[in-house]
Amino acid sequence: MSSTEQSQPQAAAPIEVPPSGRSRAGEGETHRSVPLPGLTLSVRGRPGRRAGLPAALYVHGLGGSSLNWSPLMRELADEVEGEALDLPGFGHSPPPDDGDYSVSAHARAVIRYLDVHGRGPVHLFGNSLGGAVATRVAAVRPDLVRTLTLVPPALPELRPQRTAIPTALLAVPGVSRLFGRMTRHWTAERRTRELLALCYGDPAAVSREEFEAAVAEYERRLALPYFWDSLSRSARGLVNAYTLGGQHALWRQAERVLAPTLLVYGGRDLLVSFRMARRAAAAFRESRLLALPDAGHVAMMEYPEAVASAFRDLLGETDTGRG
C-alpha cells in the first residue's frame, strides 16, 4: 500500500451525494439512453482525446448521478475514454422494471451494460454506494475490471457514526416520504445547501454558478414521481447489504478483488469515516491510498486534479493503462 497525506479521523457512514449542477450533456460530453432487459440506463460519455484509449466506467453514489463524475472525466480524457452511468431510478435513468434497488441489482445493471456492449475490461470507478457496487462487480466478475478506484466505498462500519443516522433512517419504510412531507416547505436552495454541507469538505468552494445549476437539477429530480422511492429503496438495499454474511459480505468481497485498487478518503468526510481507510487498505490486496485532509465525501468533485494524478500513478505503477 502506498499513501499520500494523512489526516485525523472524522465522523461517519455512507449515503447521500449531492446533485451536480451541469446540463444533461455538458460541453465535450455525449449523452444516450441504453435499453437493456428489464431496465434502461442513461449514459454520459466523454471521448478520449486520442484514439485507442482504454475504457473507464464511473458509478455514482446514493442521491447522485453521472454528473458527479464530469470533473474527473474531463481530467482523465488523456488517459481513458470515459462513460458514467445513471443507476436505475437516478439521474435520467427510469426505475428498474422489477423495483429491485439492492446493491446486487445495481451491480447486475453495471455488469449487464458491460457485457451487452463489450466494454470490459474497464477502469472501474465508484463513489459511496457506487463504491460498494463497484466492489461487488470487481469481486464477482474480475474479467470486467482492469483497475478499481473507490472514492470512498460505502462498506460496513462496526460502529455507526452519529452523523450517518439521519441518512441511514431513509432505509426505514415510509421515513423518506415522511421526511418529504415534513420538509415540503423547504426550498430547493435550502435542500441543496444541506447536501453540500453534508458532502463537501468546504461547501463555500462551490461557485455561485455551480450552486444555481445544482438547485435547478434538484428541482427537476424532486418533481419525479419516483424520487423518494428510488432513494429509500436504494438506502434500504445498502443497509441490507451490510447484514449479509459469507461470500456475499462486502468486506469478504473486497478481499476477493484482484484488480489494482486506488482508495480515496477525505479527512472531512461526514458519511464514510476516515478511520475506515486503514481497514480498506488491508482488505483490498493490491491497494494504494490517497488521503485528502480537506476533502469531504465527493473528492472527485472537490479535488478532481488530485484524484486524476493518483489514478495516473496507479496506471504507471501497475502498467494496466494500455488498451
Short mmCIF file of C-alpha atoms in Angstrom, two decimals:
data_model
loop_
_atom_site.label_atom_id
_atom_site.label_comp_id
_atom_site.label_asym_id
_atom_site.label_seq_id
_atom_site.Cartn_x
_atom_site.Cartn_y
_atom_site.Cartn_z
CA MET A 1 0.00 0.00 0.00
CA SER A 2 1.25 3.46 -0.83
CA SER A 3 -0.13 6.61 0.77
CA THR A 4 -0.06 10.36 0.36
CA GLU A 5 -1.09 12.84 3.05
CA GLN A 6 -2.57 11.56 6.28
CA SER A 7 -5.44 13.07 8.24
CA GLN A 8 -7.18 12.69 11.56
CA PRO A 9 -10.29 10.51 11.57
CA GLN A 10 -13.63 12.26 11.24
CA ALA A 11 -17.24 11.14 11.58
CA ALA A 12 -19.48 8.91 9.61
CA ALA A 13 -21.08 6.31 7.34
CA PRO A 14 -22.47 6.33 3.86
CA ILE A 15 -25.22 7.74 1.83
CA GLU A 16 -26.30 10.94 0.13
CA VAL A 17 -24.32 12.52 -2.68
CA PRO A 18 -25.39 15.99 -3.77
CA PRO A 19 -26.71 16.64 -7.23
CA SER A 20 -24.18 18.17 -9.56
CA GLY A 21 -25.19 21.26 -11.44
CA ARG A 22 -24.46 20.68 -15.06
CA SER A 23 -26.60 20.24 -18.13
CA ARG A 24 -27.72 16.82 -19.29
CA ALA A 25 -24.81 16.73 -21.75
CA GLY A 26 -22.14 19.23 -20.81
CA GLU A 27 -19.52 20.68 -23.07
CA GLY A 28 -17.48 17.89 -24.63
CA GLU A 29 -19.83 15.19 -23.29
CA THR A 30 -22.26 12.87 -25.04
CA HIS A 31 -25.49 11.51 -23.63
CA ARG A 32 -27.53 8.50 -24.65
CA SER A 33 -30.23 6.20 -23.35
CA VAL A 34 -29.38 2.49 -23.42
CA PRO A 35 -32.23 -0.06 -23.27
CA LEU A 36 -31.36 -3.34 -21.59
CA PRO A 37 -33.51 -6.27 -20.46
CA GLY A 38 -35.58 -5.03 -17.53
CA LEU A 39 -34.08 -1.55 -17.34
CA THR A 40 -32.90 1.48 -19.26
CA LEU A 41 -29.67 3.27 -18.39
CA SER A 42 -28.75 6.86 -19.09
CA VAL A 43 -25.07 7.01 -20.05
CA ARG A 44 -22.91 10.13 -20.09
CA GLY A 45 -19.72 9.89 -22.11
CA ARG A 46 -16.54 11.85 -22.61
CA PRO A 47 -14.46 10.60 -25.58
CA GLY A 48 -10.74 10.29 -25.06
CA ARG A 49 -8.54 12.98 -26.58
CA ARG A 50 -6.94 10.42 -28.87
CA ALA A 51 -7.98 7.16 -30.44
CA GLY A 52 -7.38 3.79 -28.85
CA LEU A 53 -7.58 4.75 -25.18
CA PRO A 54 -8.86 2.13 -22.72
CA ALA A 55 -12.42 2.39 -21.42
CA ALA A 56 -13.42 3.67 -17.97
CA LEU A 57 -16.82 3.35 -16.29
CA TYR A 58 -17.96 5.59 -13.41
CA VAL A 59 -20.68 4.68 -10.87
CA HIS A 60 -22.20 7.40 -8.65
CA GLY A 61 -23.44 7.28 -5.07
CA LEU A 62 -26.89 7.37 -3.48
CA GLY A 63 -28.71 10.56 -4.36
CA GLY A 64 -26.14 11.33 -7.06
CA SER A 65 -25.94 10.89 -10.80
CA SER A 66 -23.48 10.56 -13.65
CA LEU A 67 -22.99 14.34 -13.42
CA ASN A 68 -20.94 13.80 -10.25
CA TRP A 69 -18.14 12.39 -12.41
CA SER A 70 -17.94 15.14 -15.05
CA PRO A 71 -14.96 16.96 -13.44
CA LEU A 72 -12.89 13.78 -13.16
CA MET A 73 -13.86 12.53 -16.62
CA ARG A 74 -12.60 15.82 -18.04
CA GLU A 75 -9.31 15.48 -16.14
CA LEU A 76 -8.75 11.93 -17.37
CA ALA A 77 -9.65 12.39 -21.04
CA ASP A 78 -5.97 11.94 -21.96
CA GLU A 79 -5.87 8.54 -20.24
CA VAL A 80 -9.27 6.91 -20.81
CA GLU A 81 -12.45 7.02 -22.80
CA GLY A 82 -14.95 7.62 -20.05
CA GLU A 83 -18.59 6.71 -19.52
CA ALA A 84 -20.68 7.37 -16.42
CA LEU A 85 -23.96 5.59 -15.70
CA ASP A 86 -27.08 6.87 -14.03
CA LEU A 87 -28.07 3.90 -11.88
CA PRO A 88 -31.72 2.80 -12.26
CA GLY A 89 -34.02 5.37 -10.65
CA PHE A 90 -31.37 8.11 -10.53
CA GLY A 91 -30.28 10.91 -12.81
CA HIS A 92 -32.07 10.37 -16.12
CA SER A 93 -32.48 6.58 -15.75
CA PRO A 94 -36.03 5.39 -15.04
CA PRO A 95 -36.71 2.89 -12.26
CA PRO A 96 -35.97 -0.79 -12.98
CA ASP A 97 -38.93 -2.88 -14.08
CA ASP A 98 -38.64 -5.21 -11.07
CA GLY A 99 -38.25 -2.44 -8.47
CA ASP A 100 -35.06 -4.06 -7.15
CA TYR A 101 -32.64 -1.43 -5.78
CA SER A 102 -30.33 -3.77 -3.88
CA VAL A 103 -26.55 -3.46 -4.19
CA SER A 104 -26.58 -6.74 -6.10
CA ALA A 105 -29.22 -5.42 -8.51
CA HIS A 106 -27.19 -2.25 -9.15
CA ALA A 107 -24.12 -4.44 -9.70
CA ARG A 108 -26.05 -6.59 -12.17
CA ALA A 109 -27.05 -3.44 -14.07
CA VAL A 110 -23.38 -2.46 -14.39
CA ILE A 111 -22.39 -5.99 -15.45
CA ARG A 112 -25.25 -6.19 -17.93
CA TYR A 113 -24.18 -2.94 -19.54
CA LEU A 114 -20.55 -4.05 -19.82
CA ASP A 115 -21.48 -7.48 -21.17
CA VAL A 116 -24.02 -6.29 -23.73
CA HIS A 117 -21.76 -3.56 -25.09
CA GLY A 118 -18.48 -5.46 -24.85
CA ARG A 119 -16.86 -2.68 -22.82
CA GLY A 120 -14.75 -4.76 -20.46
CA PRO A 121 -12.26 -4.86 -19.04
CA VAL A 122 -12.63 -1.26 -17.87
CA HIS A 123 -11.07 1.04 -15.33
CA LEU A 124 -13.97 1.00 -12.86
CA PHE A 125 -14.68 3.95 -10.55
CA GLY A 126 -17.23 4.12 -7.72
CA ASN A 127 -18.29 6.65 -5.10
CA SER A 128 -20.06 5.70 -1.84
CA LEU A 129 -22.94 3.38 -2.82
CA GLY A 130 -21.30 3.21 -6.24
CA GLY A 131 -18.12 2.10 -4.47
CA ALA A 132 -19.97 -0.80 -2.86
CA VAL A 133 -21.47 -1.67 -6.25
CA ALA A 134 -18.07 -1.46 -7.97
CA THR A 135 -16.52 -3.65 -5.27
CA ARG A 136 -19.14 -6.32 -5.88
CA VAL A 137 -18.66 -6.13 -9.65
CA ALA A 138 -14.87 -6.47 -9.30
CA ALA A 139 -15.24 -9.44 -6.94
CA VAL A 140 -17.72 -11.47 -8.98
CA ARG A 141 -16.54 -10.51 -12.48
CA PRO A 142 -12.78 -9.87 -12.36
CA ASP A 143 -12.66 -10.24 -16.13
CA LEU A 144 -14.53 -6.95 -16.47
CA VAL A 145 -12.26 -4.82 -14.27
CA ARG A 146 -8.80 -3.57 -15.19
CA THR A 147 -8.35 -1.29 -12.16
CA LEU A 148 -10.67 -0.20 -9.36
CA THR A 149 -10.89 3.34 -7.93
CA LEU A 150 -13.12 3.91 -4.89
CA VAL A 151 -13.93 7.44 -3.62
CA PRO A 152 -14.61 6.15 -0.89
CA PRO A 153 -16.64 2.92 -0.86
CA ALA A 154 -19.68 2.61 1.40
CA LEU A 155 -18.57 -0.55 3.20
CA PRO A 156 -19.97 -1.64 6.58
CA GLU A 157 -18.73 0.11 9.73
CA LEU A 158 -19.00 -1.70 13.04
CA ARG A 159 -19.87 1.46 14.97
CA PRO A 160 -22.31 3.66 13.05
CA GLN A 161 -21.45 7.33 13.28
CA ARG A 162 -23.92 9.83 14.69
CA THR A 163 -23.82 11.92 11.52
CA ALA A 164 -24.90 8.89 9.46
CA ILE A 165 -28.08 8.20 11.42
CA PRO A 166 -30.41 10.62 9.57
CA THR A 167 -29.44 9.23 6.18
CA ALA A 168 -29.48 5.64 7.38
CA LEU A 169 -33.07 6.21 8.51
CA LEU A 170 -34.02 6.66 4.86
CA ALA A 171 -33.83 2.87 4.69
CA VAL A 172 -36.81 2.55 7.06
CA PRO A 173 -40.02 2.08 5.05
CA GLY A 174 -42.07 5.28 4.99
CA VAL A 175 -39.39 7.51 6.50
CA SER A 176 -38.33 9.11 3.23
CA ARG A 177 -41.88 10.11 2.37
CA LEU A 178 -42.42 11.36 5.91
CA PHE A 179 -39.27 13.45 5.61
CA GLY A 180 -40.54 14.73 2.26
CA ARG A 181 -43.79 15.86 3.87
CA MET A 182 -42.03 17.40 6.88
CA THR A 183 -39.72 19.39 4.62
CA ARG A 184 -42.25 20.20 1.90
CA HIS A 185 -41.83 23.91 2.62
CA TRP A 186 -38.05 23.76 2.19
CA THR A 187 -36.86 25.47 -0.93
CA ALA A 188 -34.58 23.68 -3.39
CA GLU A 189 -31.91 26.18 -2.34
CA ARG A 190 -32.13 25.03 1.29
CA ARG A 191 -32.10 21.36 0.32
CA THR A 192 -29.04 21.90 -1.84
CA ARG A 193 -27.21 23.78 0.93
CA GLU A 194 -27.96 20.95 3.38
CA LEU A 195 -26.49 18.39 0.97
CA LEU A 196 -23.44 20.49 0.22
CA ALA A 197 -22.77 20.85 3.96
CA LEU A 198 -23.07 17.09 4.36
CA CYS A 199 -20.94 16.07 1.40
CA TYR A 200 -18.30 18.74 0.80
CA GLY A 201 -15.27 19.41 2.95
CA ASP A 202 -15.69 23.12 2.15
CA PRO A 203 -19.14 23.96 0.76
CA ALA A 204 -18.05 27.56 0.28
CA ALA A 205 -15.76 26.42 -2.51
CA VAL A 206 -18.80 25.75 -4.72
CA SER A 207 -19.23 28.68 -7.10
CA ARG A 208 -22.49 30.57 -7.36
CA GLU A 209 -22.98 29.29 -10.90
CA GLU A 210 -22.46 25.69 -9.80
CA PHE A 211 -24.82 26.17 -6.86
CA GLU A 212 -27.60 27.60 -9.02
CA ALA A 213 -27.25 24.78 -11.52
CA ALA A 214 -27.36 22.23 -8.68
CA VAL A 215 -30.55 23.83 -7.37
CA ALA A 216 -32.16 23.54 -10.81
CA GLU A 217 -31.17 19.88 -11.03
CA TYR A 218 -32.56 19.23 -7.54
CA GLU A 219 -35.86 20.85 -8.52
CA ARG A 220 -36.05 18.60 -11.59
CA ARG A 221 -35.47 15.48 -9.57
CA LEU A 222 -37.92 16.42 -6.80
CA ALA A 223 -40.63 16.57 -9.45
CA LEU A 224 -40.05 12.95 -10.46
CA PRO A 225 -42.81 10.69 -9.07
CA TYR A 226 -40.29 8.01 -8.06
CA PHE A 227 -37.68 10.31 -6.45
CA TRP A 228 -38.26 9.34 -2.80
CA ASP A 229 -38.97 5.70 -3.62
CA SER A 230 -35.72 5.13 -5.50
CA LEU A 231 -33.79 6.94 -2.77
CA SER A 232 -35.30 4.99 0.11
CA ARG A 233 -35.17 1.60 -1.63
CA SER A 234 -31.51 2.07 -2.56
CA ALA A 235 -30.72 3.14 1.02
CA ARG A 236 -32.51 0.02 2.24
CA GLY A 237 -30.57 -2.08 -0.26
CA LEU A 238 -27.29 -0.71 1.05
CA VAL A 239 -28.22 -1.31 4.69
CA ASN A 240 -29.38 -4.83 3.82
CA ALA A 241 -26.06 -5.49 2.09
CA TYR A 242 -24.32 -4.66 5.36
CA THR A 243 -26.07 -7.60 7.04
CA LEU A 244 -25.06 -10.24 4.52
CA GLY A 245 -22.58 -12.85 5.61
CA GLY A 246 -20.41 -15.43 3.90
CA GLN A 247 -19.22 -14.89 0.36
CA HIS A 248 -21.75 -12.08 -0.17
CA ALA A 249 -20.40 -9.92 2.67
CA LEU A 250 -18.97 -6.72 1.22
CA TRP A 251 -15.71 -6.89 3.19
CA ARG A 252 -15.27 -10.52 2.12
CA GLN A 253 -15.80 -9.45 -1.47
CA ALA A 254 -13.26 -6.65 -1.06
CA GLU A 255 -10.71 -9.30 -0.13
CA ARG A 256 -11.51 -11.17 -3.36
CA VAL A 257 -10.81 -8.22 -5.66
CA LEU A 258 -7.85 -8.95 -7.91
CA ALA A 259 -7.64 -5.60 -9.70
CA PRO A 260 -5.11 -2.96 -8.58
CA THR A 261 -7.14 -0.61 -6.38
CA LEU A 262 -6.92 3.10 -5.59
CA LEU A 263 -8.68 4.13 -2.37
CA VAL A 264 -9.54 7.81 -1.87
CA TYR A 265 -10.60 9.06 1.57
CA GLY A 266 -11.34 12.58 2.79
CA GLY A 267 -10.39 13.88 6.22
CA ARG A 268 -13.64 15.90 6.41
CA ASP A 269 -15.96 13.16 5.20
CA LEU A 270 -19.12 13.10 7.32
CA LEU A 271 -20.53 9.99 5.68
CA VAL A 272 -17.69 7.46 5.44
CA SER A 273 -15.28 7.67 8.34
CA PHE A 274 -11.65 8.36 7.50
CA ARG A 275 -10.65 5.67 10.00
CA MET A 276 -12.08 3.09 7.58
CA ALA A 277 -9.22 3.83 5.19
CA ARG A 278 -6.87 1.60 7.18
CA ARG A 279 -9.26 -1.35 7.09
CA ALA A 280 -9.95 -0.88 3.38
CA ALA A 281 -6.24 -0.71 2.57
CA ALA A 282 -5.76 -4.02 4.38
CA ALA A 283 -8.77 -5.68 2.72
CA PHE A 284 -8.03 -4.83 -0.92
CA ARG A 285 -4.97 -6.92 -1.66
CA GLU A 286 -3.27 -4.60 -4.17
CA SER A 287 -4.24 -1.18 -2.90
CA ARG A 288 -2.93 2.36 -2.80
CA LEU A 289 -4.34 5.09 -0.56
CA LEU A 290 -4.86 8.75 -1.42
CA ALA A 291 -5.72 10.71 1.73
CA LEU A 292 -7.05 14.23 1.20
CA PRO A 293 -7.29 16.00 4.59
CA ASP A 294 -9.62 18.78 3.39
CA ALA A 295 -11.93 16.67 1.22
CA GLY A 296 -15.40 15.56 2.13
CA HIS A 297 -17.40 12.71 0.66
CA VAL A 298 -17.03 13.61 -3.02
CA ALA A 299 -13.31 14.13 -3.59
CA MET A 300 -13.72 13.52 -7.32
CA MET A 301 -15.81 16.71 -7.43
CA GLU A 302 -13.79 18.74 -4.91
CA TYR A 303 -10.28 17.68 -5.95
CA PRO A 304 -10.50 16.12 -9.43
CA GLU A 305 -6.90 17.04 -10.24
CA ALA A 306 -5.55 15.19 -7.19
CA VAL A 307 -7.68 12.11 -7.84
CA ALA A 308 -6.67 12.12 -11.52
CA SER A 309 -2.99 12.38 -10.59
CA ALA A 310 -3.28 9.42 -8.20
CA PHE A 311 -5.04 7.38 -10.90
CA ARG A 312 -2.22 8.15 -13.35
CA ASP A 313 0.26 6.94 -10.73
CA LEU A 314 -1.77 3.75 -10.39
CA LEU A 315 -1.52 3.19 -14.13
CA GLY A 316 2.21 3.83 -14.10
CA GLU A 317 2.87 1.53 -11.17
CA THR A 318 0.77 -1.37 -12.44
CA ASP A 319 1.18 -0.97 -16.23
CA THR A 320 -2.55 -1.56 -16.66
CA GLY A 321 -3.31 1.55 -18.65
CA ARG A 322 -2.68 0.26 -22.13
CA GLY A 323 -5.63 -0.67 -24.31
#
